[in-house]
PDB file of C-alpha atoms in Angstrom:
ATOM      1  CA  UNK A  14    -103.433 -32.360 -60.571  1.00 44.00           C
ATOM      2  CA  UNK A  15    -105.359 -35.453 -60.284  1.00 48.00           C
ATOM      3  CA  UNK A  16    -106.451 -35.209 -56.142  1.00 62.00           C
ATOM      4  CA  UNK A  17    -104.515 -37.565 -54.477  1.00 63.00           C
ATOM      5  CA  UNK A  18    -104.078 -38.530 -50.173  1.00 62.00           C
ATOM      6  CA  UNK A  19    -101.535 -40.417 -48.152  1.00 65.00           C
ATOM      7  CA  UNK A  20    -102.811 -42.243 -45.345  1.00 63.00           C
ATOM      8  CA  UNK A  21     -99.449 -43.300 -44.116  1.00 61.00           C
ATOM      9  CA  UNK A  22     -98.329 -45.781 -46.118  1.00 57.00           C
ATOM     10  CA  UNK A  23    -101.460 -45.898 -48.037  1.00 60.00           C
ATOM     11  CA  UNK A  24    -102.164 -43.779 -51.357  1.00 59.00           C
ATOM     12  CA  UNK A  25    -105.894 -43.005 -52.505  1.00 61.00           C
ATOM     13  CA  UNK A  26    -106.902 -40.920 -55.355  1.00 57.00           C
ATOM     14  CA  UNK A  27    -110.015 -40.265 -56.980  1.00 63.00           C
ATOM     15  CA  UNK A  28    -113.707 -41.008 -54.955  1.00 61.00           C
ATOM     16  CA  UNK A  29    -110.998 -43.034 -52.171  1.00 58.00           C
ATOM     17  CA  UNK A  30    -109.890 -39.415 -51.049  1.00 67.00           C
ATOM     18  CA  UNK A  31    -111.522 -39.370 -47.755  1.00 64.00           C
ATOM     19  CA  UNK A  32    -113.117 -35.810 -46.242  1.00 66.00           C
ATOM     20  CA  UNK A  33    -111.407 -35.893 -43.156  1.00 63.00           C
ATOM     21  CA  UNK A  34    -108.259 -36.515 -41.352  1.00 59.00           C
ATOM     22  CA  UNK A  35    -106.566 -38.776 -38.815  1.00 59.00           C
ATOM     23  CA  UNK A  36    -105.871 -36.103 -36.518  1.00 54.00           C
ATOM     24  CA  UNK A  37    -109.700 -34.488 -37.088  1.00 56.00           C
ATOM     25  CA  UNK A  38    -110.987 -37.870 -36.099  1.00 55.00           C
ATOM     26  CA  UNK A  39    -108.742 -38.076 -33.047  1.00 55.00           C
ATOM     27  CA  UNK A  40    -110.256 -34.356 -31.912  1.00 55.00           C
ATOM     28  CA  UNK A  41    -113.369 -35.451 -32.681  1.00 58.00           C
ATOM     29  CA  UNK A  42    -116.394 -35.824 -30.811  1.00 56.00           C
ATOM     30  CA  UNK A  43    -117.142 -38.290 -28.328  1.00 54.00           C
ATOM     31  CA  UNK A  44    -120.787 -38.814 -28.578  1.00 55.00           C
ATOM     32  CA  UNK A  45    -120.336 -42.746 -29.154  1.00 58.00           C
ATOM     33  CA  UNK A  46    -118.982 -44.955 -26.591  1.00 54.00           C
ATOM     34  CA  UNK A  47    -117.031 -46.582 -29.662  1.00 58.00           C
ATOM     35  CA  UNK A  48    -113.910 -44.009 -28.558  1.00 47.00           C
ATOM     36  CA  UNK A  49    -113.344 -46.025 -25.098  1.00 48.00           C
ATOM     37  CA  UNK A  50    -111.983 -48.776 -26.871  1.00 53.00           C
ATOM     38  CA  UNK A  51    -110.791 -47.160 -30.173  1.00 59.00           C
ATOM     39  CA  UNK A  52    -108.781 -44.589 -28.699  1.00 64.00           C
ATOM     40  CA  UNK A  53    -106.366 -46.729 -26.740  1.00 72.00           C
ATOM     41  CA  UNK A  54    -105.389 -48.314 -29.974  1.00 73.00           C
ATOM     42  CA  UNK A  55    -104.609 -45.102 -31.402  1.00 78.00           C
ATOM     43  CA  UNK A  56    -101.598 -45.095 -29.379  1.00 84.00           C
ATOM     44  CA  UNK A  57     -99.974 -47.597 -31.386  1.00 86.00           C
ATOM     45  CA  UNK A  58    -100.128 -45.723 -34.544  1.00 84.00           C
ATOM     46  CA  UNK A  59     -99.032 -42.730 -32.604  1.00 88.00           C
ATOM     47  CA  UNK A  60     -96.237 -44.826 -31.215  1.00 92.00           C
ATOM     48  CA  UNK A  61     -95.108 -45.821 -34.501  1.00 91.00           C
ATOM     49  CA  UNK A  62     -94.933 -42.501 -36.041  1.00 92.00           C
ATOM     50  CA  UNK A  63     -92.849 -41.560 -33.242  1.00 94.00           C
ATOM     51  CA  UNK A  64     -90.743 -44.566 -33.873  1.00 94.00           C
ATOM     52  CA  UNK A  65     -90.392 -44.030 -37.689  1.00 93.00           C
ATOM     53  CA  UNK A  66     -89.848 -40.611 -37.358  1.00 93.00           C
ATOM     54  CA  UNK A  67     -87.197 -40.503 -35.014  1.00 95.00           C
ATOM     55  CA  UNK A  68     -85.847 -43.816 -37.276  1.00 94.00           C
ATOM     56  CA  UNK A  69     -86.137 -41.215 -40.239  1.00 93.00           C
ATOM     57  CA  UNK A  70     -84.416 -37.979 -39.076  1.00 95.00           C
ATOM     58  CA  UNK A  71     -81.586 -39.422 -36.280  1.00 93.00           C
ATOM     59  CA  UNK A  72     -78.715 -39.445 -38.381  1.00 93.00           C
ATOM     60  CA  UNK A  73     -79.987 -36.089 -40.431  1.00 95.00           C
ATOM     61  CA  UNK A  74     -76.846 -34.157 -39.015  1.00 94.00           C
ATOM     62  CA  UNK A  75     -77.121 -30.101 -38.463  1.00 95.00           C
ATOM     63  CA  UNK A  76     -80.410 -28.511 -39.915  1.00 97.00           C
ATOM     64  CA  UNK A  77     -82.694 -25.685 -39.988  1.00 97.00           C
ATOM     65  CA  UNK A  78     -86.067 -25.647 -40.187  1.00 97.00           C
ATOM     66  CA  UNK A  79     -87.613 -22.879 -42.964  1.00 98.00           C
ATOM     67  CA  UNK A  80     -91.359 -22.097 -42.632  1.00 97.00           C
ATOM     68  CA  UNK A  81     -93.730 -20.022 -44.938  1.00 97.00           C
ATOM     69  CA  UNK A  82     -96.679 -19.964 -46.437  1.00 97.00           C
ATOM     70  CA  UNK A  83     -97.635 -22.868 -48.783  1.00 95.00           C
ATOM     71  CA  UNK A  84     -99.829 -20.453 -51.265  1.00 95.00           C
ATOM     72  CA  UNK A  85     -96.884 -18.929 -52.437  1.00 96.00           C
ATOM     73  CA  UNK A  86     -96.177 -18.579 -55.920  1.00 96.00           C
ATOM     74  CA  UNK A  87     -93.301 -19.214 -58.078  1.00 97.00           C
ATOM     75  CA  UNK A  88     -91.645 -15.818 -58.836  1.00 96.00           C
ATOM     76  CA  UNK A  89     -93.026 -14.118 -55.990  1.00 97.00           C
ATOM     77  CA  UNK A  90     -90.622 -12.078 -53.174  1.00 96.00           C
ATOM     78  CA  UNK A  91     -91.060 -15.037 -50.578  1.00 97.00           C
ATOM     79  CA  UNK A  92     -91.240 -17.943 -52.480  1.00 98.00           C
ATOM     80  CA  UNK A  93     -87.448 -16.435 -54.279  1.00 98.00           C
ATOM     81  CA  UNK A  94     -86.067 -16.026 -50.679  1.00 98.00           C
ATOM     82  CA  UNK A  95     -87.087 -19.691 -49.666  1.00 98.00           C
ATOM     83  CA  UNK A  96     -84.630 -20.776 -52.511  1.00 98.00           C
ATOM     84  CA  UNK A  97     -81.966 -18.760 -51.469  1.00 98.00           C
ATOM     85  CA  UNK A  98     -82.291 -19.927 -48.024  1.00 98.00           C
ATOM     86  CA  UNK A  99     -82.598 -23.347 -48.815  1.00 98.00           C
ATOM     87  CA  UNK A 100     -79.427 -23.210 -50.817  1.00 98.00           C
ATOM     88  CA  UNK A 101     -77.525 -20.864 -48.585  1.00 98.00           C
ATOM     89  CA  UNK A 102     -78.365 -23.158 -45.324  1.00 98.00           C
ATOM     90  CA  UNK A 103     -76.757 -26.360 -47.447  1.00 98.00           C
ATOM     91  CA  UNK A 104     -73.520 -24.056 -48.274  1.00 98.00           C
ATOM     92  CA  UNK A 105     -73.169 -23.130 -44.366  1.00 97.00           C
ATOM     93  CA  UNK A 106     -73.511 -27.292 -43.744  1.00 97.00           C
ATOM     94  CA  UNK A 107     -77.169 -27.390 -43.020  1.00 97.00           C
ATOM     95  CA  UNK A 108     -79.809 -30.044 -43.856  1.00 97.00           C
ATOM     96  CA  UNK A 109     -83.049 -27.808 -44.715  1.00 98.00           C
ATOM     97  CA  UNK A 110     -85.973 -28.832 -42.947  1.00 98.00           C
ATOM     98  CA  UNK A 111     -89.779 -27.859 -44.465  1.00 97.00           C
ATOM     99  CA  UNK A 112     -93.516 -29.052 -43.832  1.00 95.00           C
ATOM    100  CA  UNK A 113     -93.142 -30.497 -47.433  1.00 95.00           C
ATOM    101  CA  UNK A 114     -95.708 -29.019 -48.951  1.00 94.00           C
ATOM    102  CA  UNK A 115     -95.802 -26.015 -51.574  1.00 95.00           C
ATOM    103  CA  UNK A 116     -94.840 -22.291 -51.834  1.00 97.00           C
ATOM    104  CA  UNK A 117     -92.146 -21.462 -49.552  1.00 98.00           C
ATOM    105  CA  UNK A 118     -92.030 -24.712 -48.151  1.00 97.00           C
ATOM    106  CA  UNK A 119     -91.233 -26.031 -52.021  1.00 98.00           C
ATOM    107  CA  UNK A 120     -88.920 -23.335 -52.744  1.00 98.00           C
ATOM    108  CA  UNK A 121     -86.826 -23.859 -49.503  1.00 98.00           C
ATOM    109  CA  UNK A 122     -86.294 -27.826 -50.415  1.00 98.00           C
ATOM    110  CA  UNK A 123     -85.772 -26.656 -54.086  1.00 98.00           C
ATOM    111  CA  UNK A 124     -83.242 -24.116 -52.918  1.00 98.00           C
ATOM    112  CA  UNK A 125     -81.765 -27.221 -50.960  1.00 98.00           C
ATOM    113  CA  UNK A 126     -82.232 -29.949 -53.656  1.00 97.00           C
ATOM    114  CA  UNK A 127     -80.518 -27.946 -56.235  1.00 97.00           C
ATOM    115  CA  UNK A 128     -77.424 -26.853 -53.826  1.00 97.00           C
ATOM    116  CA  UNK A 129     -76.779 -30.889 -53.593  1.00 96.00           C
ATOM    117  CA  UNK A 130     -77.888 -31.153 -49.851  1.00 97.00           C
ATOM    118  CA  UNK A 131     -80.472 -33.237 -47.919  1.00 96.00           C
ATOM    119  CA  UNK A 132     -83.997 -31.728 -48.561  1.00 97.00           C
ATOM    120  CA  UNK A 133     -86.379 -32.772 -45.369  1.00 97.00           C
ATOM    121  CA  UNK A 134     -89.986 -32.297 -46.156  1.00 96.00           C
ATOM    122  CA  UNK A 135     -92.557 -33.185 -42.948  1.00 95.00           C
ATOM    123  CA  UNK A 136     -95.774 -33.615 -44.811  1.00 92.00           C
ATOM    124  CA  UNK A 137     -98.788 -34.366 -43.739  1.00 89.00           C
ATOM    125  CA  UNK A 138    -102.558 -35.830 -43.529  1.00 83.00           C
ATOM    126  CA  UNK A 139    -104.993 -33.483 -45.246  1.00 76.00           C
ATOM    127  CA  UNK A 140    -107.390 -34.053 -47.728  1.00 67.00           C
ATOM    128  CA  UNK A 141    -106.520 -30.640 -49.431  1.00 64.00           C
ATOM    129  CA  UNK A 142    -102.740 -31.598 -49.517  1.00 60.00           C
ATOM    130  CA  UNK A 143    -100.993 -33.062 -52.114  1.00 62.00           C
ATOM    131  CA  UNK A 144     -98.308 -34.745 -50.486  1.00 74.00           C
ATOM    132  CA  UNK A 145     -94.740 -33.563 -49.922  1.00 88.00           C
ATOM    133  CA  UNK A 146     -93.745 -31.595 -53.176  1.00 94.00           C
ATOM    134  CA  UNK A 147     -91.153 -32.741 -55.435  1.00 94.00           C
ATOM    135  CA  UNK A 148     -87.505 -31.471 -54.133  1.00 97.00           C
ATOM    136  CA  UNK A 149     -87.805 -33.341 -51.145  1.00 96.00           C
ATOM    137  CA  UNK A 150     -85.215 -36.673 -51.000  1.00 95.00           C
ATOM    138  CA  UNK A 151     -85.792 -37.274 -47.268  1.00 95.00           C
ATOM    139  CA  UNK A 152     -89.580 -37.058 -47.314  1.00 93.00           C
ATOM    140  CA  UNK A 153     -92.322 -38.331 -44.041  1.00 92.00           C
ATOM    141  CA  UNK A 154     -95.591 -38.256 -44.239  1.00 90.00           C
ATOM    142  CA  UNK A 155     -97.555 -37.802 -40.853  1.00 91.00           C
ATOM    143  CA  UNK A 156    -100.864 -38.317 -39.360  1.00 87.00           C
ATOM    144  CA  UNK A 157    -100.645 -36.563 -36.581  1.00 89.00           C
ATOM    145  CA  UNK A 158     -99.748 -32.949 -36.305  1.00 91.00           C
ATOM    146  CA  UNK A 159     -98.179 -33.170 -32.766  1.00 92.00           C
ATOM    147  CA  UNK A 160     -95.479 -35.772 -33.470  1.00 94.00           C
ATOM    148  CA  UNK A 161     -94.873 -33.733 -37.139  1.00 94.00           C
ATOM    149  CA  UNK A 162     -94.639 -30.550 -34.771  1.00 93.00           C
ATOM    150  CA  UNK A 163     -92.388 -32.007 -32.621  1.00 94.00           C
ATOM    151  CA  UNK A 164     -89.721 -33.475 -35.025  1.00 95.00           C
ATOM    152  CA  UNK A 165     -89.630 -30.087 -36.649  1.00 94.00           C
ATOM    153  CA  UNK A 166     -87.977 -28.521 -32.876  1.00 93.00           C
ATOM    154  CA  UNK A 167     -86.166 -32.052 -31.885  1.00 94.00           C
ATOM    155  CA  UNK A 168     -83.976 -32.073 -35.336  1.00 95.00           C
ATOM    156  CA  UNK A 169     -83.762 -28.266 -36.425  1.00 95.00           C
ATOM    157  CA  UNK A 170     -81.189 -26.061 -34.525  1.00 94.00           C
ATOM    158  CA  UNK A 171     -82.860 -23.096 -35.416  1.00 96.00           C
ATOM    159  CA  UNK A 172     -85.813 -21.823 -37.833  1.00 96.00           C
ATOM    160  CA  UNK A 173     -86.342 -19.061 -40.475  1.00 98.00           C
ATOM    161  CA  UNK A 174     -89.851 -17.894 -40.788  1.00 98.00           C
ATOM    162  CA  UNK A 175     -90.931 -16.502 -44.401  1.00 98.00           C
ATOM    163  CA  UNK A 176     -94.001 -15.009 -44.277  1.00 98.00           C
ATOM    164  CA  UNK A 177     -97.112 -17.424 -43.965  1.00 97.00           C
ATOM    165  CA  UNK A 178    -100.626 -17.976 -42.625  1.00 96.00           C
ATOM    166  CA  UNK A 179    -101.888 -19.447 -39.696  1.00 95.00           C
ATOM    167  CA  UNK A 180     -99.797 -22.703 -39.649  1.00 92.00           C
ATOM    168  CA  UNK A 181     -96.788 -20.363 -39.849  1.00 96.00           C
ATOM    169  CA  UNK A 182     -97.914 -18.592 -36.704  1.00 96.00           C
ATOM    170  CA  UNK A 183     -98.183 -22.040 -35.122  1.00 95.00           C
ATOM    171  CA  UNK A 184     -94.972 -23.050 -35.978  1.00 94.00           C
ATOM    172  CA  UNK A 185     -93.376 -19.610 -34.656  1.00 96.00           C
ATOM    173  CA  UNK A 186     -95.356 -19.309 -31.605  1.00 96.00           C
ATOM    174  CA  UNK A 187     -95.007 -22.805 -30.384  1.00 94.00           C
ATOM    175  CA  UNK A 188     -91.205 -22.185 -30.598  1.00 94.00           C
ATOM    176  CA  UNK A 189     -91.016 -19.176 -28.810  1.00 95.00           C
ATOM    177  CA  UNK A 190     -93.033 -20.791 -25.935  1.00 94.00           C
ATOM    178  CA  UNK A 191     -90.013 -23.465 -26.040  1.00 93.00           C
ATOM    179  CA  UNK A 192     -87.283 -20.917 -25.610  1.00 93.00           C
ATOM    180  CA  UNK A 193     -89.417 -18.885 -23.487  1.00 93.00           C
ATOM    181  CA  UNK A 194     -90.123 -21.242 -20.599  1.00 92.00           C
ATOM    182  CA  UNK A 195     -86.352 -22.837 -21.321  1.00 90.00           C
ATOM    183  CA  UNK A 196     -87.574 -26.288 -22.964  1.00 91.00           C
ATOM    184  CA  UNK A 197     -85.114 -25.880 -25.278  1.00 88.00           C
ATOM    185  CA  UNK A 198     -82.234 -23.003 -25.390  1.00 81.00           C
ATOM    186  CA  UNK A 199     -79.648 -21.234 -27.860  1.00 75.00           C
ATOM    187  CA  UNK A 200     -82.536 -21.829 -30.538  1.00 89.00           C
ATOM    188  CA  UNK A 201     -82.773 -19.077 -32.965  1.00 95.00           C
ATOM    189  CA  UNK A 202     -86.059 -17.910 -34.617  1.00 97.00           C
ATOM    190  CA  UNK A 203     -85.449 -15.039 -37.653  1.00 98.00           C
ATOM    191  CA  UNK A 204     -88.304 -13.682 -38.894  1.00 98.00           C
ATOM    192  CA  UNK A 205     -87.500 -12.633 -42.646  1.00 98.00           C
ATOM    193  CA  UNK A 206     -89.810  -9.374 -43.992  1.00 98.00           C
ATOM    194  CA  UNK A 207     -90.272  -5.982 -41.801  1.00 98.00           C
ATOM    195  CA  UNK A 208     -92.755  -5.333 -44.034  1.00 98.00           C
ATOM    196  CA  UNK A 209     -95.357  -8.629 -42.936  1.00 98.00           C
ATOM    197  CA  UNK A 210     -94.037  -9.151 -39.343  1.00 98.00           C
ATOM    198  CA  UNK A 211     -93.564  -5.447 -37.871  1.00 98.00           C
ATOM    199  CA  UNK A 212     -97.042  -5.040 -37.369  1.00 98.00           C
ATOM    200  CA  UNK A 213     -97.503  -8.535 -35.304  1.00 98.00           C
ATOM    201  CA  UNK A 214     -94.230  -6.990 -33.317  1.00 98.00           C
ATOM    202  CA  UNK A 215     -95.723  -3.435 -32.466  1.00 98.00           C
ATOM    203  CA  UNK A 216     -99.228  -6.028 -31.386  1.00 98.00           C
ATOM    204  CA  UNK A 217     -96.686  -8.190 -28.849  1.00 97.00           C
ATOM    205  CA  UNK A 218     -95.235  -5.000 -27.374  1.00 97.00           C
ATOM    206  CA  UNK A 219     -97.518  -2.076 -27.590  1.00 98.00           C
ATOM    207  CA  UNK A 220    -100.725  -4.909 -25.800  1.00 98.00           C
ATOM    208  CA  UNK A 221     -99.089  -8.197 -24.885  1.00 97.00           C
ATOM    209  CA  UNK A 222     -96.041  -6.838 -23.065  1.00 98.00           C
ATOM    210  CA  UNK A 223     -97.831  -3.313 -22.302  1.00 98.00           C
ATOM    211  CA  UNK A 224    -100.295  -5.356 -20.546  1.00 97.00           C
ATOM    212  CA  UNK A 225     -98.135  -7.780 -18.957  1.00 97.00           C
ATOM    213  CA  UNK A 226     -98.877 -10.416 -20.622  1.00 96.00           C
ATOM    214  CA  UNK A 227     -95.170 -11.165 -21.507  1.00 96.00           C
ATOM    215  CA  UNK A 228     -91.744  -9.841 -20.456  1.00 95.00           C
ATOM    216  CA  UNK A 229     -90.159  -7.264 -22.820  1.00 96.00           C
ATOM    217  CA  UNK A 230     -87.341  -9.006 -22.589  1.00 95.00           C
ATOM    218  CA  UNK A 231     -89.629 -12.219 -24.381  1.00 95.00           C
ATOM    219  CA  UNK A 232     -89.093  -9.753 -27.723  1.00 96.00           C
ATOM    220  CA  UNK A 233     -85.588 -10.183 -28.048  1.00 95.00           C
ATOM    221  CA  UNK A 234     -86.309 -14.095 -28.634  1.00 95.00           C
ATOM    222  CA  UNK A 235     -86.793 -13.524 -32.146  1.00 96.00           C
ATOM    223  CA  UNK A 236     -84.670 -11.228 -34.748  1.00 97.00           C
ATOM    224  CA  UNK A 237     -86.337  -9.652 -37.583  1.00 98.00           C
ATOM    225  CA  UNK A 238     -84.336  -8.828 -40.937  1.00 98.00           C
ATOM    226  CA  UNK A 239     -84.834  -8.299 -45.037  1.00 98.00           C
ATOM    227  CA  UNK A 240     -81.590  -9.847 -45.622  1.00 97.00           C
ATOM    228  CA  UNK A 241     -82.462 -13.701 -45.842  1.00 97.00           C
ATOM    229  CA  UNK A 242     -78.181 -13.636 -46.166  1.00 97.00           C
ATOM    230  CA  UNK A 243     -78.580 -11.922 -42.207  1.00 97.00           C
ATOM    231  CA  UNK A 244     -81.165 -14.436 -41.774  1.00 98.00           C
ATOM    232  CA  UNK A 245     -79.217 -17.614 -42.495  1.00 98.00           C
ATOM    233  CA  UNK A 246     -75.355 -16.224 -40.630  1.00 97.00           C
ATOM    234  CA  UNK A 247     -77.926 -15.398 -37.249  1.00 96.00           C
ATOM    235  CA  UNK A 248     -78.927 -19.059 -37.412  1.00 96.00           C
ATOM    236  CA  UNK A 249     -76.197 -20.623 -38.975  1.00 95.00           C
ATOM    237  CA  UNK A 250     -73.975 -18.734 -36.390  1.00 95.00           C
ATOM    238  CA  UNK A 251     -76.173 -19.781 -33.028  1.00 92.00           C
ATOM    239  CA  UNK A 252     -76.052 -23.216 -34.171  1.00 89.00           C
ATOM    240  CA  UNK A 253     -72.376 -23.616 -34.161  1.00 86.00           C
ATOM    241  CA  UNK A 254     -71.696 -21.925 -30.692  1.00 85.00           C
ATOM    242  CA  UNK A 255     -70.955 -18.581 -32.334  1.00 73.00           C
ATOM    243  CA  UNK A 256     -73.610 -16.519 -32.225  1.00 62.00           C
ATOM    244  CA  UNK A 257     -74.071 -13.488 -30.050  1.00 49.00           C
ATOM    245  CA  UNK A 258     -76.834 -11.312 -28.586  1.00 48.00           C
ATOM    246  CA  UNK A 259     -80.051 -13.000 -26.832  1.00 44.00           C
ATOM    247  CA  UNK A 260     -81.350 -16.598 -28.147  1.00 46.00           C
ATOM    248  CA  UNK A 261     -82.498 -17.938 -24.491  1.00 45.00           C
ATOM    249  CA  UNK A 262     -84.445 -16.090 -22.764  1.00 38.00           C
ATOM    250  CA  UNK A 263     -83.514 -13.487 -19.326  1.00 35.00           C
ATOM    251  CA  UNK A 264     -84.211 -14.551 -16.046  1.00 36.00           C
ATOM    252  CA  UNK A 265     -87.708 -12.762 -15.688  1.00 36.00           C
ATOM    253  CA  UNK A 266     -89.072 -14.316 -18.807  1.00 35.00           C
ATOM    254  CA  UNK A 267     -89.782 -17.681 -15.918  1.00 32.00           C
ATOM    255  CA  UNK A 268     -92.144 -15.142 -14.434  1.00 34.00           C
ATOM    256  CA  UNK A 269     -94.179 -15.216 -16.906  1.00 36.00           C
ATOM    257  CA  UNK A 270     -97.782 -17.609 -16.773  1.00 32.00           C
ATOM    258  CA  UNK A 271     -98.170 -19.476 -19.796  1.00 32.00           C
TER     259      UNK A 271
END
């Protein structure tokens, strides 16, 4: 594929394709005095992604968000679950929410597409990306990680995670520190594979909780199943007011320091 960027509106391909990111440049250092009066102007563009994404997504109706990793390939275990829980989440009534990119993120909007429901992809600015992938019909590109980040929690009433890498992890542990200091509540977060996530499980309780680091009752924030069919009634369930077991957390999760 021909290498191609979106700079918000703006599409470069070829020696345009720039090296580094919005966001990198925001983070970036500050060894010029240039960033006193360049920064403030950032806000604007912040602003208006902000603006056009909450534009974008207000109307969406119920969705889930679907997370996994983007090197997934066609045929494999995960990327084969993503389209069964992209088209299971439209039967149940759900727009299906993904980072837009490939792998499980492409087979979750596939699954989605195909079912005849509303395919969200949240792409964004990286000069390795390729844009939001091609089952997507409701499709934003971002600049800026933390306003993608936060339209994935403000329109999503609950996510599956599919095994993924590190911006997986990001995703997942940003929402349990949501439900876990009571940002948001009845949000459910399914982690689909034993096999991948039981070892990151044994870490949280066997050092993080053993250590006090986190309340054991922080561990029953998250459900872990095989079954993406489990996977999409837990979430599916919670979001319509029916679920049961823990999705907030107990009183001495609070006591917790972040």
């Amino acid at each position: 594929m021909k290498a191609e960027y979106r700079k918000g509106p703006v599409l470069l391909r070829g020696r345009n394709v720039p090296t580094s990111s919005t966001s990198g440049r925001l983070l970036g250092g500050q060894d010029e005095p240039d960033w006193l009066h360049g920064d403030p102007w950032r806000v604007m563009r912040i602003q208006s992604e902000f603006v056009e994404g909450f534009g974008a997504l207000a109307e969406l109706g119920p969705a889930i968000s679907v997370f996994g990793s983007a090197r997934s390939e066609p045929g494999a275990p995960d990327y084969e679950q993503g389209i069964t829980a992209g088209r299971r989440l439209v039967e149940e009534g759900f727009a299906v929410i993904t980072g837009g990119g490939p792998g499980v993120m492409e087979a979750a909007n596939k699954g989605a597409q195909e079912a005849g429901g509303v395919s969200v992809g949240l792409g964004i600015e990286l000069p390795f990306e390729q844009g939001v992938n091609e089952f997507v019909n409701l499709g934003i590109n971002f600049r800026y990680f933390f306003v993608r980040k936060t339209m994935f929690v403000k329109y999503a009433q609950g996510f599956i995670v599919l095994p993924g890498g590190f911006g997986t992890m990001d995703e997942l542990f940003e929402s349990l520190t949501l439900v876990q200091t009571r940002t948001i509540t009845r949000f459910p977060i399914v982690l689909v594979g034993h096999a991948y996530w039981d070892g990151l499980v044994t870490w949280l309780r066997d050092a993080v909780v053993a250590d006090g680091k986190a309340s054991a009752t922080d561990l029953d924030l998250f459900h872990v199943t095989d079954d993406i069919e489990e996977a999409v009634r837990i979430v599916a369930d919670h979001a319509r007011g029916e679920g049961t077991g823990p999705v907030e957390p107990a009183g001495g999760a609070m006591q917790e320091s972040m």
